[in-house]
Coordinates of C-alpha atoms and ligand atoms in Angstrom, one line a residue:
M28 CA 48.0 24.7 12.2
K29 CA 49.7 22.0 10.2
T30 CA 49.8 24.0 6.9
I31 CA 52.6 26.5 6.8
I32 CA 51.5 29.4 4.6
E33 CA 53.6 32.0 2.8
P34 CA 53.6 34.8 5.4
F35 CA 53.0 37.5 2.8
R36 CA 50.4 38.6 0.2
I37 CA 51.3 39.4 -3.3
K38 CA 50.8 43.0 -4.5
S39 CA 52.8 43.1 -7.7
V40 CA 53.1 40.1 -10.0
E41 CA 55.2 39.3 -13.0
P42 CA 53.8 36.9 -15.6
I43 CA 55.6 33.7 -16.4
R44 CA 55.7 33.1 -20.1
M45 CA 54.4 29.6 -20.7
T46 CA 56.2 27.5 -23.3
T47 CA 55.8 24.1 -24.8
R48 CA 58.3 21.2 -24.9
D49 CA 58.7 21.8 -28.6
E50 CA 59.6 25.5 -28.1
R51 CA 62.0 24.6 -25.3
E52 CA 63.7 22.0 -27.5
K53 CA 64.5 24.9 -29.9
Y54 CA 65.6 27.3 -27.2
I55 CA 68.0 24.8 -25.5
K56 CA 69.4 23.7 -28.8
D57 CA 70.0 27.3 -29.8
A58 CA 71.8 27.7 -26.4
W59 CA 74.0 24.7 -27.1
Y60 CA 72.5 22.9 -24.2
N61 CA 74.0 25.3 -21.8
L62 CA 71.4 26.6 -19.3
F63 CA 73.4 29.8 -18.7
A64 CA 73.0 30.7 -22.3
L65 CA 69.1 30.7 -22.2
H66 CA 67.1 33.9 -22.2
S67 CA 65.5 33.9 -18.8
D68 CA 62.0 34.7 -20.2
D69 CA 62.2 31.3 -21.8
V70 CA 62.4 29.7 -18.3
L71 CA 59.2 28.9 -16.4
I72 CA 60.7 28.3 -12.9
D73 CA 64.2 29.7 -12.5
L74 CA 66.1 27.8 -9.8
L75 CA 69.6 28.7 -11.1
T76 CA 70.4 30.6 -8.0
D77 CA 69.0 32.1 -4.8
S78 CA 71.4 35.0 -5.2
G79 CA 70.0 38.4 -6.1
T80 CA 66.7 36.9 -7.0
S81 CA 64.7 37.6 -3.9
S82 CA 61.4 39.4 -4.2
M83 CA 61.6 42.6 -2.3
S84 CA 58.9 43.7 0.0
A85 CA 56.7 46.8 -0.4
R86 CA 58.7 48.2 2.6
Q87 CA 62.0 47.7 0.8
W88 CA 60.7 49.4 -2.4
G89 CA 59.5 52.2 -0.2
A90 CA 62.8 52.4 1.6
M91 CA 64.5 52.7 -1.8
M92 CA 62.7 56.0 -2.4
T93 CA 64.4 57.4 0.7
G94 CA 67.8 56.4 -0.8
D95 CA 70.2 59.4 -0.7
E96 CA 72.9 59.4 -3.4
S97 CA 75.4 61.8 -1.6
Y98 CA 78.9 60.7 -2.5
A99 CA 80.0 60.8 1.1
G100 CA 78.2 60.4 4.4
S101 CA 74.8 59.5 3.0
P102 CA 72.0 58.8 5.6
S103 CA 71.4 55.6 3.6
F104 CA 74.8 54.4 4.7
Y105 CA 74.0 55.1 8.3
R106 CA 70.7 53.2 8.1
F107 CA 72.6 50.3 6.5
K108 CA 75.3 50.5 9.2
S109 CA 72.8 50.4 12.0
A110 CA 70.9 47.5 10.5
V111 CA 74.1 45.5 10.1
E112 CA 75.4 46.4 13.6
N113 CA 72.1 45.4 15.1
L114 CA 73.0 41.8 14.0
M115 CA 76.8 41.7 13.7
P116 CA 78.4 44.4 15.9
F117 CA 81.9 44.5 14.3
K118 CA 83.9 47.8 14.7
Y119 CA 84.5 48.5 11.0
L120 CA 82.0 48.1 8.2
I121 CA 82.9 48.4 4.5
P122 CA 80.1 48.2 2.0
T123 CA 80.8 46.4 -1.3
H124 CA 78.8 45.7 -4.5
Q125 CA 78.5 42.0 -3.7
G126 CA 80.1 39.2 -1.7
R127 CA 83.1 38.4 -4.0
A128 CA 84.2 42.1 -3.9
A129 CA 84.4 41.8 -0.1
E130 CA 86.4 38.6 -0.5
S131 CA 88.7 40.1 -3.0
I132 CA 89.5 43.1 -0.8
L133 CA 90.0 41.0 2.3
F134 CA 92.3 38.5 0.7
T135 CA 94.3 41.1 -1.2
V136 CA 95.1 42.7 2.2
V137 CA 95.5 39.7 4.4
A138 CA 96.6 36.7 2.4
K139 CA 100.2 36.2 1.2
E140 CA 101.7 33.8 -1.3
S141 CA 101.9 30.2 -0.1
Q142 CA 99.8 30.9 3.0
S143 CA 96.7 28.9 3.7
I144 CA 93.1 29.7 4.7
P145 CA 91.1 26.9 6.4
N146 CA 87.3 26.9 6.0
N147 CA 84.5 24.3 6.4
T148 CA 84.1 24.6 2.6
H149 CA 85.1 27.6 0.5
F150 CA 82.5 28.8 -2.0
D151 CA 84.0 29.0 -5.5
T152 CA 84.5 32.8 -5.5
T153 CA 86.1 32.6 -2.0
R154 CA 88.4 29.9 -3.2
A155 CA 89.3 31.8 -6.4
N156 CA 90.0 35.0 -4.4
V157 CA 92.3 33.1 -2.0
E158 CA 94.1 31.4 -4.9
A159 CA 94.4 34.7 -6.8
Q160 CA 96.8 35.7 -4.0
G161 CA 98.9 32.5 -4.5
A162 CA 97.4 31.2 -1.2
A163 CA 95.8 27.8 -0.6
A164 CA 92.0 27.4 0.2
V165 CA 91.7 24.3 2.4
D166 CA 88.4 22.7 3.1
L167 CA 88.0 20.9 6.5
V168 CA 84.3 20.0 6.7
I169 CA 83.3 17.0 8.9
E170 CA 83.3 13.6 7.2
E171 CA 79.5 13.4 7.3
G172 CA 79.3 16.5 5.2
K173 CA 81.0 14.6 2.3
H174 CA 78.3 11.9 2.0
P175 CA 75.1 13.0 0.3
E176 CA 73.0 10.1 1.8
L177 CA 74.0 10.6 5.4
E178 CA 71.6 12.4 7.8
H179 CA 73.3 14.8 10.3
P180 CA 71.7 18.0 11.7
F181 CA 74.8 20.1 11.1
K182 CA 76.6 18.7 8.1
G183 CA 78.3 22.1 7.5
N184 CA 80.4 21.8 10.7
M185 CA 84.1 22.3 10.7
D186 CA 86.1 19.1 11.6
I187 CA 87.7 20.6 14.8
A188 CA 90.4 17.9 15.2
A189 CA 91.4 18.3 11.5
L190 CA 91.6 22.1 12.0
E191 CA 93.9 21.7 15.0
R192 CA 96.1 19.3 13.1
F193 CA 96.1 21.5 10.1
I194 CA 97.2 24.6 12.1
E195 CA 99.9 22.7 13.9
E196 CA 101.3 21.2 10.7
T197 CA 101.1 24.4 8.6
G198 CA 102.3 26.7 11.3
V199 CA 100.2 29.6 12.5
E200 CA 102.5 32.1 10.8
N201 CA 101.3 30.7 7.5
I202 CA 97.6 31.2 8.2
P203 CA 96.3 34.7 8.2
L204 CA 92.8 33.8 9.4
C205 CA 90.3 30.9 9.6
M206 CA 86.9 31.0 8.0
L207 CA 83.5 29.4 8.5
T208 CA 80.8 29.5 5.8
V209 CA 77.2 29.6 7.1
T210 CA 75.4 27.8 5.7
N211 CA 77.8 25.7 3.8
N212 CA 76.7 26.4 0.2
S213 CA 79.2 24.1 -1.6
G214 CA 78.5 21.4 0.9
G215 CA 74.7 21.4 0.1
G216 CA 73.5 24.5 2.1
Q217 CA 74.1 22.6 5.3
P218 CA 74.2 24.5 8.6
V219 CA 77.0 24.9 11.2
S220 CA 76.0 24.5 14.9
M221 CA 76.6 27.1 17.6
Q222 CA 78.7 24.6 19.4
N223 CA 80.9 24.1 16.3
I224 CA 81.3 27.9 15.9
R225 CA 82.3 28.1 19.6
Q226 CA 84.7 25.2 19.2
T227 CA 86.3 26.8 16.1
R228 CA 86.6 30.0 18.1
A229 CA 88.4 28.1 20.9
V230 CA 90.9 26.6 18.5
C231 CA 91.5 30.0 16.9
D232 CA 92.0 31.5 20.4
R233 CA 94.5 28.8 21.3
F234 CA 96.6 29.7 18.2
G235 CA 95.9 33.4 18.2
L236 CA 94.1 33.3 14.8
P237 CA 91.2 35.6 13.7
L238 CA 88.0 33.9 12.8
F239 CA 85.9 35.3 9.9
I240 CA 82.4 34.1 8.9
D241 CA 81.2 34.0 5.3
A242 CA 77.8 35.2 6.4
C243 CA 75.7 34.9 3.2
R244 CA 73.0 32.7 4.6
F245 CA 73.4 33.6 8.3
A246 CA 69.6 33.8 9.0
E247 CA 68.9 30.4 7.6
N248 CA 71.8 29.0 9.6
A249 CA 70.3 30.6 12.8
W250 CA 66.9 29.1 12.1
F251 CA 68.5 25.6 11.8
I252 CA 70.2 26.2 15.2
K253 CA 66.8 27.1 16.7
L254 CA 65.2 24.0 15.2
R255 CA 67.9 21.5 15.8
E256 CA 70.4 22.5 18.5
P257 CA 69.5 21.7 22.2
G258 CA 69.0 24.9 24.2
Y259 CA 68.0 27.2 21.4
S260 CA 64.4 26.4 20.7
D261 CA 63.1 29.3 22.9
K262 CA 65.7 31.8 21.8
P263 CA 64.7 34.6 19.4
V264 CA 66.5 34.2 16.1
I265 CA 68.0 37.7 16.4
E266 CA 69.7 36.6 19.6
I267 CA 71.0 33.4 17.9
V268 CA 72.4 35.6 15.1
R269 CA 74.1 37.9 17.6
E270 CA 75.6 35.0 19.4
M271 CA 76.9 33.5 16.2
F272 CA 78.8 36.7 15.3
S273 CA 80.0 37.3 18.9
Y274 CA 82.5 34.5 18.3
A275 CA 83.9 36.1 15.1
D276 CA 86.5 38.8 14.4
G277 CA 84.9 39.7 11.1
C278 CA 82.7 38.6 8.2
T279 CA 82.2 38.8 4.4
M280 CA 78.7 39.0 3.2
S281 CA 76.6 38.9 0.0
A282 CA 73.4 40.8 0.6
K283 CA 72.0 39.0 -2.5
K284 CA 71.2 36.1 -0.2
D285 CA 70.1 36.8 3.4
G286 CA 70.1 40.6 2.8
L287 CA 66.9 40.0 0.7
A288 CA 68.3 42.5 -1.8
N289 CA 69.1 42.2 -5.5
I290 CA 72.7 43.5 -5.1
G291 CA 75.1 44.4 -2.4
G292 CA 77.5 43.0 0.2
W293 CA 80.0 44.0 2.9
L294 CA 83.1 43.3 4.7
A295 CA 83.3 43.9 8.5
M296 CA 86.0 43.4 11.1
N297 CA 87.4 44.4 14.4
N298 CA 91.1 44.8 13.3
E299 CA 91.8 48.5 12.7
D300 CA 95.0 48.0 10.8
W301 CA 93.3 45.6 8.3
A302 CA 90.2 47.8 8.1
V303 CA 92.3 50.9 7.1
Q304 CA 94.1 48.8 4.3
C305 CA 90.8 47.3 3.2
R306 CA 89.2 50.8 3.0
N307 CA 92.1 52.0 0.9
R308 CA 91.6 49.1 -1.4
L309 CA 87.8 49.7 -1.5
I310 CA 88.4 53.2 -2.7
L311 CA 90.6 52.0 -5.5
T312 CA 88.2 49.3 -6.7
E313 CA 84.6 49.8 -5.5
G314 CA 84.0 53.4 -4.4
F315 CA 84.1 55.7 -1.3
S316 CA 83.8 54.0 2.1
T317 CA 80.2 55.1 2.7
Y318 CA 78.8 53.5 -0.5
G319 CA 81.2 50.8 -1.7
G320 CA 80.0 49.9 -5.2
L321 CA 76.4 50.6 -4.2
S322 CA 73.8 53.4 -4.7
G323 CA 72.2 54.9 -1.6
R324 CA 68.9 53.2 -2.6
D325 CA 70.6 49.8 -2.6
L326 CA 71.9 50.4 0.9
D327 CA 68.3 51.3 2.1
A328 CA 66.9 48.1 0.5
I329 CA 69.5 46.1 2.4
A330 CA 68.8 47.9 5.7
A331 CA 65.1 47.0 5.4
G332 CA 65.9 43.5 4.2
L333 CA 68.0 42.7 7.2
E334 CA 65.1 43.4 9.5
E335 CA 62.8 41.2 7.5
V336 CA 65.1 38.2 7.1
V337 CA 65.3 37.5 10.8
D338 CA 61.4 37.4 11.0
E339 CA 60.6 33.9 12.3
D340 CA 57.4 33.5 10.3
Y341 CA 59.5 34.2 7.2
L342 CA 62.2 31.7 8.2
N343 CA 59.7 29.1 9.1
Y344 CA 58.1 29.3 5.7
R345 CA 61.4 29.6 3.9
I346 CA 63.0 26.4 5.3
A347 CA 59.7 24.5 5.2
S348 CA 59.3 25.2 1.4
T349 CA 62.8 23.8 0.7
A350 CA 62.2 20.8 2.9
Y351 CA 58.8 20.3 1.2
V352 CA 60.4 19.8 -2.3
A353 CA 63.1 17.6 -0.8
R354 CA 60.7 15.4 1.0
H355 CA 58.3 14.9 -1.9
I356 CA 61.0 14.1 -4.5
S357 CA 62.9 11.9 -2.0
E358 CA 59.7 9.9 -1.2
A359 CA 59.3 9.3 -5.0
G360 CA 62.8 7.7 -4.9
V361 CA 64.9 10.6 -6.3
P362 CA 68.3 10.5 -4.7
I363 CA 69.1 13.8 -3.0
M364 CA 71.6 15.3 -0.6
K365 CA 70.2 14.7 2.9
P366 CA 68.9 16.5 4.9
A367 CA 67.6 19.3 2.8
G368 CA 69.7 22.4 3.0
G369 CA 68.4 25.9 3.6
H370 CA 68.3 27.5 0.2
A371 CA 68.4 24.6 -2.2
V372 CA 67.7 21.0 -3.0
Y373 CA 70.6 19.1 -4.4
I374 CA 69.8 16.1 -6.6
D375 CA 72.5 13.4 -6.7
A376 CA 72.7 13.1 -10.5
R377 CA 75.3 10.3 -10.5
S378 CA 72.9 8.0 -8.6
F379 CA 69.9 9.3 -10.5
L380 CA 71.6 8.3 -13.9
P381 CA 73.9 5.4 -13.1
H382 CA 74.0 4.6 -16.8
I383 CA 75.8 7.9 -17.6
P384 CA 79.5 7.9 -16.6
P385 CA 80.7 11.1 -14.8
L386 CA 82.8 12.1 -17.9
Q387 CA 79.5 12.3 -19.8
Y388 CA 78.1 14.8 -17.3
P389 CA 75.0 13.2 -15.8
G390 CA 74.3 16.5 -13.9
Q391 CA 74.2 18.4 -17.2
S392 CA 72.0 15.8 -18.8
L393 CA 69.6 15.9 -15.9
A394 CA 69.6 19.8 -15.7
V395 CA 68.8 19.9 -19.5
E396 CA 66.0 17.4 -19.2
L397 CA 64.4 19.3 -16.3
Y398 CA 64.3 22.3 -18.6
L399 CA 62.9 20.3 -21.5
E400 CA 60.3 18.6 -19.5
G401 CA 59.1 21.5 -17.4
G402 CA 61.0 24.7 -18.2
I403 CA 62.8 24.4 -14.8
R404 CA 66.3 25.8 -14.8
G405 CA 68.7 24.3 -12.2
C406 CA 72.5 24.2 -12.2
E407 CA 74.9 21.4 -12.7
I408 CA 77.5 21.3 -9.9
G409 CA 79.7 18.4 -10.9
T410 CA 82.1 17.3 -13.5
A411 CA 81.2 19.9 -16.1
M412 CA 81.8 22.6 -13.5
F413 CA 84.9 21.2 -11.7
G414 CA 86.2 18.3 -13.8
L415 CA 88.8 20.2 -15.9
R416 CA 92.2 20.4 -14.2
P417 CA 94.6 23.3 -14.8
D418 CA 96.8 20.9 -16.8
G419 CA 94.0 20.3 -19.3
K420 CA 93.2 16.8 -18.1
E421 CA 89.7 15.8 -17.1
E422 CA 88.6 13.8 -14.0
P423 CA 85.2 13.1 -12.4
A424 CA 84.3 15.7 -9.8
H425 CA 83.8 14.5 -6.2
M426 CA 80.0 14.4 -6.9
D427 CA 77.7 15.1 -9.8
L428 CA 74.8 17.2 -8.4
V429 CA 72.0 19.4 -9.8
R430 CA 71.2 22.3 -7.5
L431 CA 67.7 23.6 -7.5
A432 CA 68.2 26.9 -5.6
I433 CA 65.0 28.5 -4.4
P434 CA 64.8 32.3 -4.6
R435 CA 63.4 34.0 -1.5
R436 CA 59.7 34.9 -1.4
M437 CA 59.4 34.5 -5.2
Y438 CA 57.5 31.2 -5.8
T439 CA 54.4 29.8 -4.2
Q440 CA 53.4 26.4 -3.0
A441 CA 51.8 25.6 -6.4
H442 CA 55.1 26.3 -8.1
M443 CA 56.9 23.9 -5.7
D444 CA 54.2 21.2 -6.5
Y445 CA 55.0 21.7 -10.1
V446 CA 58.7 21.3 -9.5
V447 CA 58.0 18.0 -7.6
E448 CA 55.9 16.8 -10.5
V449 CA 58.5 17.6 -13.1
V450 CA 61.4 16.1 -11.2
T451 CA 59.5 12.9 -10.4
G452 CA 58.3 12.6 -14.0
V453 CA 61.9 12.9 -15.3
Y454 CA 62.9 10.3 -12.7
R455 CA 60.4 7.8 -14.0
N456 CA 61.9 8.2 -17.5
R457 CA 65.5 8.4 -16.4
H458 CA 66.7 5.5 -18.5
K459 CA 65.9 7.6 -21.6
L460 CA 68.4 10.3 -20.7
K461 CA 71.7 10.4 -22.6
G462 CA 75.3 11.4 -21.8
M463 CA 76.7 14.7 -23.0
K464 CA 80.0 16.1 -24.2
F465 CA 81.5 19.5 -24.7
V466 CA 81.6 20.5 -28.3
R467 CA 83.5 23.7 -27.5
Q468 CA 85.0 24.7 -24.2
P469 CA 87.0 27.6 -22.9
P470 CA 90.1 26.8 -20.8
A471 CA 88.5 28.0 -17.6
L472 CA 85.0 28.3 -16.1
R473 CA 83.8 26.2 -19.0
H474 CA 80.4 25.6 -17.5
F475 CA 79.4 29.2 -18.0
T476 CA 80.1 29.6 -21.7
G477 CA 80.9 26.1 -23.1
R478 CA 78.8 24.4 -25.7
F479 CA 77.4 20.9 -25.1
G480 CA 75.9 18.2 -27.3
Y481 CA 74.7 14.6 -26.8
V482 CA 77.3 11.9 -27.0
E483 CA 75.5 9.9 -29.6
D484 CA 74.8 12.8 -31.9
Ligands
F0G516 N1 80.0 33.0 -0.4 C1 79.0 32.1 -0.6 C2 78.7 31.0 0.4 C3 78.1 32.2 -1.7 O1 77.1 31.3 -1.9 C4 78.3 33.2 -2.7 C5 77.5 33.3 -3.9 C6 79.4 34.1 -2.4 C7 80.2 34.0 -1.3 C8 79.7 35.2 -3.4 O2 78.7 36.2 -3.3 O3 77.7 36.3 -5.6 O4 77.5 38.2 -4.0 O5 79.6 37.7 -5.1 N2 76.8 32.4 -4.3 C9 75.9 32.4 -5.4 C10 75.2 31.1 -5.7 C11 76.5 33.0 -6.7 O6 74.5 30.9 -6.7 O7 75.4 30.2 -4.8 P1 78.4 37.1 -4.6

């Protein structure tokens, strides 16, 4: 069959509150044109993030009823442990309330001041947790990964030659570990090939460095390997996942993505000495080692989610629906990052709005217009988010993007058709969009709480 259908029926629905453009004009003005300040029931299609927004299955909700809230040694923890180990058999598993808690614990224990961590591309929280230790977060993605318009099957790959050079120049004693983020979120949700994981492992072996995977979207990455990498089309996804992690010494994970849960995460590793220190830190900041910051019912929801996320019908539908939006808006001329990533479509706002200079935040202007036109909430990833330097100066970010992140199992084909209609409609009227400015901004993370206005107002 040509048509790929959602491989689920809907048993419980949540109404979307319909709004008019006039109403949305008021809501966004009241929010000072900051989409993070909107009330989410004033949003029709919420594509702000794919994190923690998945619809859980009836099986997951059922599993939550079996959640056991014992402080220590809960059976929920052991179900969670066996579900994780079925995919990623590391020796030590440490539950945390979300991904950044795992990062914070890991880097507090392993990273020292003035050391460096190489990665294909650090996600913001990973970078912030590395930098919080006074260490440097170094991004070494392949050149193709830096060009939105270039097609490449594995744009998330590590630049292996650059990694070798970097380790030689920095000195292995100044690098506690090497990381790989799958899929590469900050680089557009682009996958990393098995061959690249293997090559990264070989470099790490040569220098005696541990390799950790930021595993947030591991199942989507495995599906891309099955689709695109020679030799994997007949391999079950679960085996691809196991092979990916067989090359690593540990991982950090946010179960809010490919755990199909609304909260949760973990840190896993083989190094006993590090694991003991990380557990001690966990008890200080998150909770006892068999629940981390989670309730027993959360652990059960994750255990069930991990079985469902490697289902190939699910992954086929998931990646097809992201590709569907990307293909249709791209055919209408909308400039996007190519090829489509796993969890999101990234619109190249700088090319979409060439009349708006980067320091007038074309990404923010586009994100606001998508809300006004159709109640869609995306997220600016560009100069508003990254343009402010620590010394208070401003420069254009590397790119000005708007991310439309697609929550898992939440929206249907008709919702995606609506997204295509709104984006292409805004594209036809793009010359009417105006530049923006900050009317108030905090000194850090200004995109979350800053206030915007239009330049001409
Ligand atoms: N690593 C990656 C690659 C991520 O995308 C995220 C979160 C994290 C780590 C941190 O996990 O949120 O559970 O603490 N990404 C979300 C997003 C926030 O919208 O892309 P967390």
